[in-house]
Amino acid sequence: MGRVVLVTGAARPLAGRFVRRVQREPDVDLVLAVDTEPPAHRLGAAEFVRADIQHPAVGKLLVERSVDTVVHLDVNATPPVRRGSRAAVKEANVIGTMQLLGACQKAPAVRRLVVKSSTHVYGGAPRDPAVCRETTVPKELPGGGFAKDLLEVEGYVRGFARRRPDIAVTVLRFADVLGARAGSPLAEYLTLPVLPTVFGYDPRLQFVHEDDALAVLALAAGEPRRGSLAAGTFNIAGDGVVVLSQCARRLGRPTLPLPLPALTWAGAALRGVGAREISPEHVRLLTHGRVVDTTAMRAILGFEPEYTTADALADFIRVHGPGPLPPSTVHRAVDRLQEAVRHG
Amino acid sequence: MADAKVIPFDDDRARGARRTKRGALASVGEQASAARPARRGPLAERSRERPSGAEGGAAEGGPASTPGGGRGPGAVARPGALERLLGDEWDRRAARGLSFLRRRLTGEYEVDDFGYDAELTEQVLMSLLRPVYDAYFRVEVRGIENIPADGGALVVANHSGTLPWDGLMLQVAVHDHHPAGRHLRLLAADLVFVLPVVGELARKAGHTLACAEDAERLLTRGEVVGVMPEGFKGVGKPFADRYKLQRFGRGGFVSTALRAGVPIVPCSIVGAEEIHPMLGNARTLARLLGLPYFPLTPTFPWLGPLGAVPLPTKWTIQFGEPIPTDGYEPEAADDPVLMFHLTDQVREKIQHTLYKLLVQRRSVFF
């Protein structure tokens, strides 16, 4: 008998792609996709179960269908609909995870748990080391928002791993995911026509390509390969670093440096008109940046990302198109200048 | 040549050391009395090694024309050089500059994990600092060969001068003078990365936060890392304490070097102490502004921003013999007594070199 995989948060695009991918694995018999909203995308042969993980019904589902792998992707920075409130997101992240873990604890068949986290847990402060390891404890813990949710979620997951040592628990801390459809807050930010930045700071950024994110989720949800161990906490990021100014130039989008308080106001104003918001942890990322060490990802998890940070960005530009100042135009302008210098 | 340029030290040990050093120098001076007038000339001033004889001066003859440019033979040589450049060279230079501009504007350059932008540092930041280094502080570098040509090394230097000009000059010294063209990666205080613009430029110039994690990562990658263990205690010390090394922390830099198995290169910087003579410290104002100290110098803050211009002192940067750390077991890095001993050894080495250089110095400004 094959495995039964339960995926939470299936209405999100990335989770939807994961549901479609994991059912192609040879040893997987059934995929249960759970969310409170029906997804806009296809889920293939997976069975969609409309349920709230904050509700004990999920526990019954786990036992009845004898689920052995739980992939918890319902940890999100943004509400599913544009006007959703921050409090509801926090509720879904923290209480949802707590209830799901409680349900897993009572489900005897569960063997493997994969939780999606983010490198936002490292906060990002000038007093932290430049490159964060999984063991790095930030000097300033994030005080609120999504980063605080993640800290609490990871805390519950660690407690769960202690109580159920027979379950292999994997926490994947993703850097910002870029791809054709991934709707991460940073990806939305990078599609703004003009990028508001924090004056006097040029943060270092790291990206993961969507395909790599799916591949590593599948790897962690499957049976571990020989010589690798899929339990533990891992940073997931593409190789290399880009700084925001460089990123904006490659995107061909002009930057608008604003003093730090003004950017927070601008973020609030954007939210006020119902546009994309700039959340406090996002402002933090845009101020100090964040780079993680991925040695454990390679050495222990045995995962080699296909895209570097620069490749992921290039692919993002390919899909979304360059902004109002494409690098090719800049290139031609410099060529013309060169001609002018030579002849005139 | 003696008393005017030797800074009087307060403690007796230093005074004793100075007396013996002066004696030693006198005997050297008698032997080399013929060479002494030459040391005042621009040739010897520029030389990287201590002038050991006539051939040393002759070997340095080529590059020596640049710093002397302000006064004397170099000033005559410069228009000639420009004319030469305006020939075929000009077109090539413009092309190079434009391709640089193109790469910058389209974002086609690389930065490392720490945000170090090698191209920007070499083409822009170093070019901005070089005039300060060559013409203003007229830095003389000695013993640069003590930094290994490859592999990691930890350069440990004294820190002084109210504003960290010494770190920047040290970076230029290693970049411009090392035969293998190595880059010094400086470890800076967290205050640097809190400040806007300053923090951004520091990261681009390859500096990073002074913490064991970052230092170890850089050293194991085989970089030359520069650290000034005195920190704020050194850079913000009163003028009366000049050239007296402050406490070297708890020796964290030694255990980091030991873990990475890289040699420690002691480095003594003379001249930086006098750029901003710090006569007082407005502590209340410093606390209000969140700064470690607020300097009161004869010119700052009385003359406003003009008062923050450093005095044009003459600098010497001397790199000492590397102290190997690979002879210890890995657990030695956790032995506080051994760390303390090694820290003290490095500190003493730097302090003695400082005294030696001070005795040899002819004047603060020349």
PDB file of N, CA and C in Angstrom, chain B residues 84-173:
ATOM      1  N   ARG B  84      50.839  62.003 -22.499  1.00  0.00           N
ATOM      2  CA  ARG B  84      50.981  60.647 -23.002  1.00  0.00           C
ATOM      3  C   ARG B  84      49.624  59.935 -22.978  1.00  0.00           C
ATOM      4  N   LEU B  85      48.891  60.187 -21.897  1.00  0.00           N
ATOM      5  CA  LEU B  85      47.589  59.521 -21.733  1.00  0.00           C
ATOM      6  C   LEU B  85      46.594  60.002 -22.781  1.00  0.00           C
ATOM      7  N   LEU B  86      46.699  61.273 -23.182  1.00  0.00           N
ATOM      8  CA  LEU B  86      45.709  61.830 -24.099  1.00  0.00           C
ATOM      9  C   LEU B  86      45.867  61.308 -25.527  1.00  0.00           C
ATOM     10  N   GLY B  87      46.879  60.498 -25.781  1.00  0.00           N
ATOM     11  CA  GLY B  87      47.066  59.910 -27.105  1.00  0.00           C
ATOM     12  C   GLY B  87      46.098  58.761 -27.338  1.00  0.00           C
ATOM     13  N   ASP B  88      46.649  57.556 -27.701  1.00  0.00           N
ATOM     14  CA  ASP B  88      45.804  56.380 -27.964  1.00  0.00           C
ATOM     15  C   ASP B  88      45.179  55.915 -26.650  1.00  0.00           C
ATOM     16  N   GLU B  89      45.895  56.192 -25.585  1.00  0.00           N
ATOM     17  CA  GLU B  89      45.444  55.720 -24.271  1.00  0.00           C
ATOM     18  C   GLU B  89      44.044  56.255 -23.951  1.00  0.00           C
ATOM     19  N   TRP B  90      43.776  57.476 -24.395  1.00  0.00           N
ATOM     20  CA  TRP B  90      42.552  58.173 -24.020  1.00  0.00           C
ATOM     21  C   TRP B  90      41.303  57.404 -24.463  1.00  0.00           C
ATOM     22  N   ASP B  91      41.325  56.945 -25.690  1.00  0.00           N
ATOM     23  CA  ASP B  91      40.184  56.247 -26.251  1.00  0.00           C
ATOM     24  C   ASP B  91      39.912  54.965 -25.452  1.00  0.00           C
ATOM     25  N   ARG B  92      40.997  54.270 -25.171  1.00  0.00           N
ATOM     26  CA  ARG B  92      40.879  52.997 -24.465  1.00  0.00           C
ATOM     27  C   ARG B  92      40.318  53.218 -23.056  1.00  0.00           C
ATOM     28  N   ARG B  93      40.782  54.291 -22.442  1.00  0.00           N
ATOM     29  CA  ARG B  93      40.324  54.612 -21.085  1.00  0.00           C
ATOM     30  C   ARG B  93      38.842  54.929 -21.069  1.00  0.00           C
ATOM     31  N   ALA B  94      38.430  55.728 -22.066  1.00  0.00           N
ATOM     32  CA  ALA B  94      37.013  56.094 -22.141  1.00  0.00           C
ATOM     33  C   ALA B  94      36.168  54.846 -22.333  1.00  0.00           C
ATOM     34  N   ALA B  95      36.641  53.945 -23.197  1.00  0.00           N
ATOM     35  CA  ALA B  95      35.898  52.712 -23.452  1.00  0.00           C
ATOM     36  C   ALA B  95      35.785  51.899 -22.174  1.00  0.00           C
ATOM     37  N   ARG B  96      36.901  51.850 -21.435  1.00  0.00           N
ATOM     38  CA  ARG B  96      36.905  51.067 -20.199  1.00  0.00           C
ATOM     39  C   ARG B  96      35.915  51.684 -19.185  1.00  0.00           C
ATOM     40  N   GLY B  97      35.951  53.013 -19.097  1.00  0.00           N
ATOM     41  CA  GLY B  97      35.054  53.702 -18.168  1.00  0.00           C
ATOM     42  C   GLY B  97      33.602  53.485 -18.532  1.00  0.00           C
ATOM     43  N   LEU B  98      33.322  53.513 -19.836  1.00  0.00           N
ATOM     44  CA  LEU B  98      31.933  53.347 -20.272  1.00  0.00           C
ATOM     45  C   LEU B  98      31.457  51.915 -20.069  1.00  0.00           C
ATOM     46  N   SER B  99      32.360  50.948 -20.269  1.00  0.00           N
ATOM     47  CA  SER B  99      31.915  49.573 -20.053  1.00  0.00           C
ATOM     48  C   SER B  99      31.689  49.341 -18.554  1.00  0.00           C
ATOM     49  N   PHE B 100      32.450  50.036 -17.743  1.00  0.00           N
ATOM     50  CA  PHE B 100      32.213  49.983 -16.292  1.00  0.00           C
ATOM     51  C   PHE B 100      30.840  50.555 -15.988  1.00  0.00           C
ATOM     52  N   LEU B 101      30.561  51.713 -16.574  1.00  0.00           N
ATOM     53  CA  LEU B 101      29.270  52.381 -16.371  1.00  0.00           C
ATOM     54  C   LEU B 101      28.127  51.468 -16.813  1.00  0.00           C
ATOM     55  N   ARG B 102      28.339  50.802 -17.948  1.00  0.00           N
ATOM     56  CA  ARG B 102      27.304  49.933 -18.494  1.00  0.00           C
ATOM     57  C   ARG B 102      27.026  48.780 -17.536  1.00  0.00           C
ATOM     58  N   ARG B 103      28.092  48.167 -17.035  1.00  0.00           N
ATOM     59  CA  ARG B 103      27.914  47.048 -16.098  1.00  0.00           C
ATOM     60  C   ARG B 103      27.197  47.503 -14.843  1.00  0.00           C
ATOM     61  N   ARG B 104      27.570  48.689 -14.347  1.00  0.00           N
ATOM     62  CA  ARG B 104      26.931  49.174 -13.119  1.00  0.00           C
ATOM     63  C   ARG B 104      25.457  49.459 -13.344  1.00  0.00           C
ATOM     64  N   LEU B 105      25.159  50.109 -14.468  1.00  0.00           N
ATOM     65  CA  LEU B 105      23.774  50.541 -14.689  1.00  0.00           C
ATOM     66  C   LEU B 105      22.848  49.384 -15.026  1.00  0.00           C
ATOM     67  N   THR B 106      23.390  48.292 -15.552  1.00  0.00           N
ATOM     68  CA  THR B 106      22.524  47.160 -15.867  1.00  0.00           C
ATOM     69  C   THR B 106      22.584  46.100 -14.760  1.00  0.00           C
ATOM     70  N   GLY B 107      23.358  46.354 -13.719  1.00  0.00           N
ATOM     71  CA  GLY B 107      23.391  45.420 -12.590  1.00  0.00           C
ATOM     72  C   GLY B 107      24.199  44.170 -12.851  1.00  0.00           C
ATOM     73  N   GLU B 108      25.025  44.156 -13.917  1.00  0.00           N
ATOM     74  CA  GLU B 108      25.781  42.943 -14.246  1.00  0.00           C
ATOM     75  C   GLU B 108      27.101  42.898 -13.495  1.00  0.00           C
ATOM     76  N   TYR B 109      27.024  42.784 -12.188  1.00  0.00           N
ATOM     77  CA  TYR B 109      28.236  42.610 -11.402  1.00  0.00           C
ATOM     78  C   TYR B 109      27.916  41.677 -10.257  1.00  0.00           C
ATOM     79  N   GLU B 110      28.947  41.230  -9.568  1.00  0.00           N
ATOM     80  CA  GLU B 110      28.750  40.229  -8.528  1.00  0.00           C
ATOM     81  C   GLU B 110      29.014  40.842  -7.150  1.00  0.00           C
ATOM     82  N   VAL B 111      28.251  40.401  -6.173  1.00  0.00           N
ATOM     83  CA  VAL B 111      28.598  40.706  -4.787  1.00  0.00           C
ATOM     84  C   VAL B 111      28.682  39.378  -4.047  1.00  0.00           C
ATOM     85  N   ASP B 112      29.487  39.316  -3.001  1.00  0.00           N
ATOM     86  CA  ASP B 112      29.580  38.060  -2.266  1.00  0.00           C
ATOM     87  C   ASP B 112      28.548  38.050  -1.127  1.00  0.00           C
ATOM     88  N   ASP B 113      28.570  36.978  -0.336  1.00  0.00           N
ATOM     89  CA  ASP B 113      27.551  36.800   0.723  1.00  0.00           C
ATOM     90  C   ASP B 113      27.522  37.954   1.712  1.00  0.00           C
ATOM     91  N   PHE B 114      28.654  38.638   1.839  1.00  0.00           N
ATOM     92  CA  PHE B 114      28.731  39.716   2.817  1.00  0.00           C
ATOM     93  C   PHE B 114      28.371  41.069   2.188  1.00  0.00           C
ATOM     94  N   GLY B 115      28.077  41.050   0.903  1.00  0.00           N
ATOM     95  CA  GLY B 115      27.740  42.281   0.216  1.00  0.00           C
ATOM     96  C   GLY B 115      28.957  42.994  -0.349  1.00  0.00           C
ATOM     97  N   TYR B 116      30.116  42.306  -0.382  1.00  0.00           N
ATOM     98  CA  TYR B 116      31.353  42.912  -0.893  1.00  0.00           C
ATOM     99  C   TYR B 116      31.267  43.048  -2.414  1.00  0.00           C
ATOM    100  N   ASP B 117      31.375  44.269  -2.881  1.00  0.00           N
ATOM    101  CA  ASP B 117      31.281  44.572  -4.296  1.00  0.00           C
ATOM    102  C   ASP B 117      32.692  44.871  -4.784  1.00  0.00           C
ATOM    103  N   ALA B 118      33.374  43.844  -5.280  1.00  0.00           N
ATOM    104  CA  ALA B 118      34.797  43.975  -5.611  1.00  0.00           C
ATOM    105  C   ALA B 118      35.028  45.050  -6.659  1.00  0.00           C
ATOM    106  N   GLU B 119      34.156  45.096  -7.657  1.00  0.00           N
ATOM    107  CA  GLU B 119      34.373  46.035  -8.751  1.00  0.00           C
ATOM    108  C   GLU B 119      34.232  47.480  -8.269  1.00  0.00           C
ATOM    109  N   LEU B 120      33.169  47.727  -7.507  1.00  0.00           N
ATOM    110  CA  LEU B 120      32.946  49.078  -6.999  1.00  0.00           C
ATOM    111  C   LEU B 120      34.086  49.499  -6.078  1.00  0.00           C
ATOM    112  N   THR B 121      34.547  48.570  -5.254  1.00  0.00           N
ATOM    113  CA  THR B 121      35.621  48.884  -4.317  1.00  0.00           C
ATOM    114  C   THR B 121      36.882  49.268  -5.068  1.00  0.00           C
ATOM    115  N   GLU B 122      37.228  48.449  -6.085  1.00  0.00           N
ATOM    116  CA  GLU B 122      38.484  48.714  -6.791  1.00  0.00           C
ATOM    117  C   GLU B 122      38.413  49.971  -7.651  1.00  0.00           C
ATOM    118  N   GLN B 123      37.300  50.124  -8.372  1.00  0.00           N
ATOM    119  CA  GLN B 123      37.230  51.214  -9.337  1.00  0.00           C
ATOM    120  C   GLN B 123      36.871  52.551  -8.696  1.00  0.00           C
ATOM    121  N   VAL B 124      36.067  52.519  -7.658  1.00  0.00           N
ATOM    122  CA  VAL B 124      35.560  53.786  -7.132  1.00  0.00           C
ATOM    123  C   VAL B 124      36.072  54.065  -5.714  1.00  0.00           C
ATOM    124  N   LEU B 125      35.759  53.167  -4.780  1.00  0.00           N
ATOM    125  CA  LEU B 125      36.066  53.483  -3.380  1.00  0.00           C
ATOM    126  C   LEU B 125      37.561  53.643  -3.158  1.00  0.00           C
ATOM    127  N   MET B 126      38.364  52.727  -3.745  1.00  0.00           N
ATOM    128  CA  MET B 126      39.811  52.828  -3.567  1.00  0.00           C
ATOM    129  C   MET B 126      40.351  54.098  -4.239  1.00  0.00           C
ATOM    130  N   SER B 127      39.792  54.436  -5.381  1.00  0.00           N
ATOM    131  CA  SER B 127      40.263  55.649  -6.068  1.00  0.00           C
ATOM    132  C   SER B 127      39.952  56.894  -5.256  1.00  0.00           C
ATOM    133  N   LEU B 128      38.868  56.840  -4.488  1.00  0.00           N
ATOM    134  CA  LEU B 128      38.533  57.993  -3.649  1.00  0.00           C
ATOM    135  C   LEU B 128      39.466  58.075  -2.442  1.00  0.00           C
ATOM    136  N   LEU B 129      39.854  56.914  -1.928  1.00  0.00           N
ATOM    137  CA  LEU B 129      40.689  56.907  -0.724  1.00  0.00           C
ATOM    138  C   LEU B 129      42.172  57.120  -1.039  1.00  0.00           C
ATOM    139  N   ARG B 130      42.570  56.773  -2.270  1.00  0.00           N
ATOM    140  CA  ARG B 130      43.996  56.789  -2.600  1.00  0.00           C
ATOM    141  C   ARG B 130      44.644  58.168  -2.442  1.00  0.00           C
ATOM    142  N   PRO B 131      44.002  59.252  -2.884  1.00  0.00           N
ATOM    143  CA  PRO B 131      44.625  60.569  -2.664  1.00  0.00           C
ATOM    144  C   PRO B 131      44.847  60.873  -1.180  1.00  0.00           C
ATOM    145  N   VAL B 132      43.899  60.474  -0.355  1.00  0.00           N
ATOM    146  CA  VAL B 132      44.052  60.677   1.089  1.00  0.00           C
ATOM    147  C   VAL B 132      45.256  59.886   1.585  1.00  0.00           C
ATOM    148  N   TYR B 133      45.359  58.673   1.049  1.00  0.00           N
ATOM    149  CA  TYR B 133      46.427  57.769   1.468  1.00  0.00           C
ATOM    150  C   TYR B 133      47.792  58.273   0.989  1.00  0.00           C
ATOM    151  N   ASP B 134      47.868  58.623  -0.294  1.00  0.00           N
ATOM    152  CA  ASP B 134      49.161  58.985  -0.891  1.00  0.00           C
ATOM    153  C   ASP B 134      49.582  60.405  -0.553  1.00  0.00           C
ATOM    154  N   ALA B 135      48.657  61.340  -0.735  1.00  0.00           N
ATOM    155  CA  ALA B 135      49.053  62.747  -0.680  1.00  0.00           C
ATOM    156  C   ALA B 135      48.799  63.370   0.687  1.00  0.00           C
ATOM    157  N   TYR B 136      47.773  62.910   1.366  1.00  0.00           N
ATOM    158  CA  TYR B 136      47.404  63.589   2.610  1.00  0.00           C
ATOM    159  C   TYR B 136      48.135  62.983   3.802  1.00  0.00           C
ATOM    160  N   PHE B 137      47.974  61.682   3.986  1.00  0.00           N
ATOM    161  CA  PHE B 137      48.644  61.046   5.136  1.00  0.00           C
ATOM    162  C   PHE B 137      50.025  60.495   4.754  1.00  0.00           C
ATOM    163  N   ARG B 138      50.330  60.436   3.473  1.00  0.00           N
ATOM    164  CA  ARG B 138      51.636  59.966   2.953  1.00  0.00           C
ATOM    165  C   ARG B 138      52.062  58.690   3.671  1.00  0.00           C
ATOM    166  N   VAL B 139      51.203  57.682   3.588  1.00  0.00           N
ATOM    167  CA  VAL B 139      51.404  56.457   4.360  1.00  0.00           C
ATOM    168  C   VAL B 139      52.618  55.696   3.847  1.00  0.00           C
ATOM    169  N   GLU B 140      53.450  55.291   4.772  1.00  0.00           N
ATOM    170  CA  GLU B 140      54.599  54.459   4.445  1.00  0.00           C
ATOM    171  C   GLU B 140      54.310  53.064   4.977  1.00  0.00           C
ATOM    172  N   VAL B 141      54.426  52.063   4.116  1.00  0.00           N
ATOM    173  CA  VAL B 141      54.085  50.698   4.508  1.00  0.00           C
ATOM    174  C   VAL B 141      55.348  49.870   4.614  1.00  0.00           C
ATOM    175  N   ARG B 142      55.455  49.128   5.685  1.00  0.00           N
ATOM    176  CA  ARG B 142      56.614  48.254   5.863  1.00  0.00           C
ATOM    177  C   ARG B 142      56.145  46.845   6.184  1.00  0.00           C
ATOM    178  N   GLY B 143      56.890  45.888   5.714  1.00  0.00           N
ATOM    179  CA  GLY B 143      56.639  44.489   6.068  1.00  0.00           C
ATOM    180  C   GLY B 143      55.367  43.916   5.484  1.00  0.00           C
ATOM    181  N   ILE B 144      54.944  44.437   4.324  1.00  0.00           N
ATOM    182  CA  ILE B 144      53.698  43.947   3.722  1.00  0.00           C
ATOM    183  C   ILE B 144      53.821  42.469   3.365  1.00  0.00           C
ATOM    184  N   GLU B 145      55.054  42.007   3.155  1.00  0.00           N
ATOM    185  CA  GLU B 145      55.246  40.592   2.778  1.00  0.00           C
ATOM    186  C   GLU B 145      54.907  39.646   3.931  1.00  0.00           C
ATOM    187  N   ASN B 146      54.684  40.193   5.110  1.00  0.00           N
ATOM    188  CA  ASN B 146      54.281  39.330   6.225  1.00  0.00           C
ATOM    189  C   ASN B 146      52.849  38.828   6.093  1.00  0.00           C
ATOM    190  N   ILE B 147      52.086  39.451   5.206  1.00  0.00           N
ATOM    191  CA  ILE B 147      50.754  38.909   4.900  1.00  0.00           C
ATOM    192  C   ILE B 147      50.945  37.848   3.838  1.00  0.00           C
ATOM    193  N   PRO B 148      50.521  36.606   4.107  1.00  0.00           N
ATOM    194  CA  PRO B 148      50.771  35.532   3.135  1.00  0.00           C
ATOM    195  C   PRO B 148      50.108  35.825   1.791  1.00  0.00           C
ATOM    196  N   ALA B 149      50.720  35.278   0.729  1.00  0.00           N
ATOM    197  CA  ALA B 149      50.208  35.556  -0.620  1.00  0.00           C
ATOM    198  C   ALA B 149      48.909  34.811  -0.884  1.00  0.00           C
ATOM    199  N   ASP B 150      48.696  33.681  -0.211  1.00  0.00           N
ATOM    200  CA  ASP B 150      47.400  33.022  -0.340  1.00  0.00           C
ATOM    201  C   ASP B 150      47.002  32.406   0.998  1.00  0.00           C
ATOM    202  N   GLY B 151      45.751  32.063   1.097  1.00  0.00           N
ATOM    203  CA  GLY B 151      45.210  31.503   2.340  1.00  0.00           C
ATOM    204  C   GLY B 151      44.831  32.596   3.317  1.00  0.00           C
ATOM    205  N   GLY B 152      44.131  32.187   4.352  1.00  0.00           N
ATOM    206  CA  GLY B 152      43.620  33.155   5.317  1.00  0.00           C
ATOM    207  C   GLY B 152      44.698  33.716   6.217  1.00  0.00           C
ATOM    208  N   ALA B 153      44.470  34.898   6.739  1.00  0.00           N
ATOM    209  CA  ALA B 153      45.348  35.510   7.728  1.00  0.00           C
ATOM    210  C   ALA B 153      44.522  36.530   8.480  1.00  0.00           C
ATOM    211  N   LEU B 154      44.867  36.714   9.748  1.00  0.00           N
ATOM    212  CA  LEU B 154      44.146  37.692  10.558  1.00  0.00           C
ATOM    213  C   LEU B 154      45.105  38.822  10.899  1.00  0.00           C
ATOM    214  N   VAL B 155      44.851  40.004  10.353  1.00  0.00           N
ATOM    215  CA  VAL B 155      45.684  41.170  10.631  1.00  0.00           C
ATOM    216  C   VAL B 155      45.090  41.871  11.857  1.00  0.00           C
ATOM    217  N   VAL B 156      45.907  41.991  12.897  1.00  0.00           N
ATOM    218  CA  VAL B 156      45.437  42.619  14.131  1.00  0.00           C
ATOM    219  C   VAL B 156      46.169  43.951  14.279  1.00  0.00           C
ATOM    220  N   ALA B 157      45.434  45.045  14.342  1.00  0.00           N
ATOM    221  CA  ALA B 157      46.062  46.364  14.367  1.00  0.00           C
ATOM    222  C   ALA B 157      45.572  47.181  15.550  1.00  0.00           C
ATOM    223  N   ASN B 158      46.357  48.201  15.884  1.00  0.00           N
ATOM    224  CA  ASN B 158      45.903  49.151  16.907  1.00  0.00           C
ATOM    225  C   ASN B 158      44.880  50.097  16.270  1.00  0.00           C
ATOM    226  N   HIS B 159      44.085  50.706  17.127  1.00  0.00           N
ATOM    227  CA  HIS B 159      42.970  51.508  16.621  1.00  0.00           C
ATOM    228  C   HIS B 159      43.051  52.867  17.293  1.00  0.00           C
ATOM    229  N   SER B 160      42.916  53.941  16.503  1.00  0.00           N
ATOM    230  CA  SER B 160      43.032  55.263  17.108  1.00  0.00           C
ATOM    231  C   SER B 160      42.498  56.308  16.155  1.00  0.00           C
ATOM    232  N   GLY B 161      42.405  57.523  16.649  1.00  0.00           N
ATOM    233  CA  GLY B 161      42.138  58.642  15.751  1.00  0.00           C
ATOM    234  C   GLY B 161      40.732  59.186  15.773  1.00  0.00           C
ATOM    235  N   THR B 162      39.897  58.779  16.730  1.00  0.00           N
ATOM    236  CA  THR B 162      38.544  59.311  16.899  1.00  0.00           C
ATOM    237  C   THR B 162      37.604  58.882  15.769  1.00  0.00           C
ATOM    238  N   LEU B 163      38.021  59.079  14.529  1.00  0.00           N
ATOM    239  CA  LEU B 163      37.267  58.536  13.402  1.00  0.00           C
ATOM    240  C   LEU B 163      38.126  57.440  12.780  1.00  0.00           C
ATOM    241  N   PRO B 164      37.506  56.333  12.337  1.00  0.00           N
ATOM    242  CA  PRO B 164      38.309  55.158  11.956  1.00  0.00           C
ATOM    243  C   PRO B 164      39.013  55.279  10.604  1.00  0.00           C
ATOM    244  N   TRP B 165      39.758  56.369  10.421  1.00  0.00           N
ATOM    245  CA  TRP B 165      40.550  56.505   9.185  1.00  0.00           C
ATOM    246  C   TRP B 165      41.603  55.411   9.083  1.00  0.00           C
ATOM    247  N   ASP B 166      42.085  54.947  10.238  1.00  0.00           N
ATOM    248  CA  ASP B 166      43.183  53.964  10.213  1.00  0.00           C
ATOM    249  C   ASP B 166      42.751  52.661   9.539  1.00  0.00           C
ATOM    250  N   GLY B 167      41.482  52.268   9.777  1.00  0.00           N
ATOM    251  CA  GLY B 167      40.993  51.049   9.131  1.00  0.00           C
ATOM    252  C   GLY B 167      40.997  51.194   7.620  1.00  0.00           C
ATOM    253  N   LEU B 168      40.509  52.339   7.143  1.00  0.00           N
ATOM    254  CA  LEU B 168      40.431  52.570   5.701  1.00  0.00           C
ATOM    255  C   LEU B 168      41.826  52.612   5.078  1.00  0.00           C
ATOM    256  N   MET B 169      42.755  53.287   5.769  1.00  0.00           N
ATOM    257  CA  MET B 169      44.118  53.387   5.231  1.00  0.00           C
ATOM    258  C   MET B 169      44.790  52.017   5.214  1.00  0.00           C
ATOM    259  N   LEU B 170      44.482  51.215   6.227  1.00  0.00           N
ATOM    260  CA  LEU B 170      45.027  49.856   6.275  1.00  0.00           C
ATOM    261  C   LEU B 170      44.523  49.056   5.068  1.00  0.00           C
ATOM    262  N   GLN B 171      43.262  49.262   4.747  1.00  0.00           N
ATOM    263  CA  GLN B 171      42.694  48.551   3.605  1.00  0.00           C
ATOM    264  C   GLN B 171      43.384  48.973   2.307  1.00  0.00           C
ATOM    265  N   VAL B 172      43.604  50.281   2.152  1.00  0.00           N
ATOM    266  CA  VAL B 172      44.293  50.752   0.940  1.00  0.00           C
ATOM    267  C   VAL B 172      45.721  50.210   0.917  1.00  0.00           C
ATOM    268  N   ALA B 173      46.365  50.199   2.067  1.00  0.00           N
ATOM    269  CA  ALA B 173      47.759  49.739   2.135  1.00  0.00           C
ATOM    270  C   ALA B 173      47.868  48.303   1.636  1.00  0.00           C
TER     271      ALA B 173
END
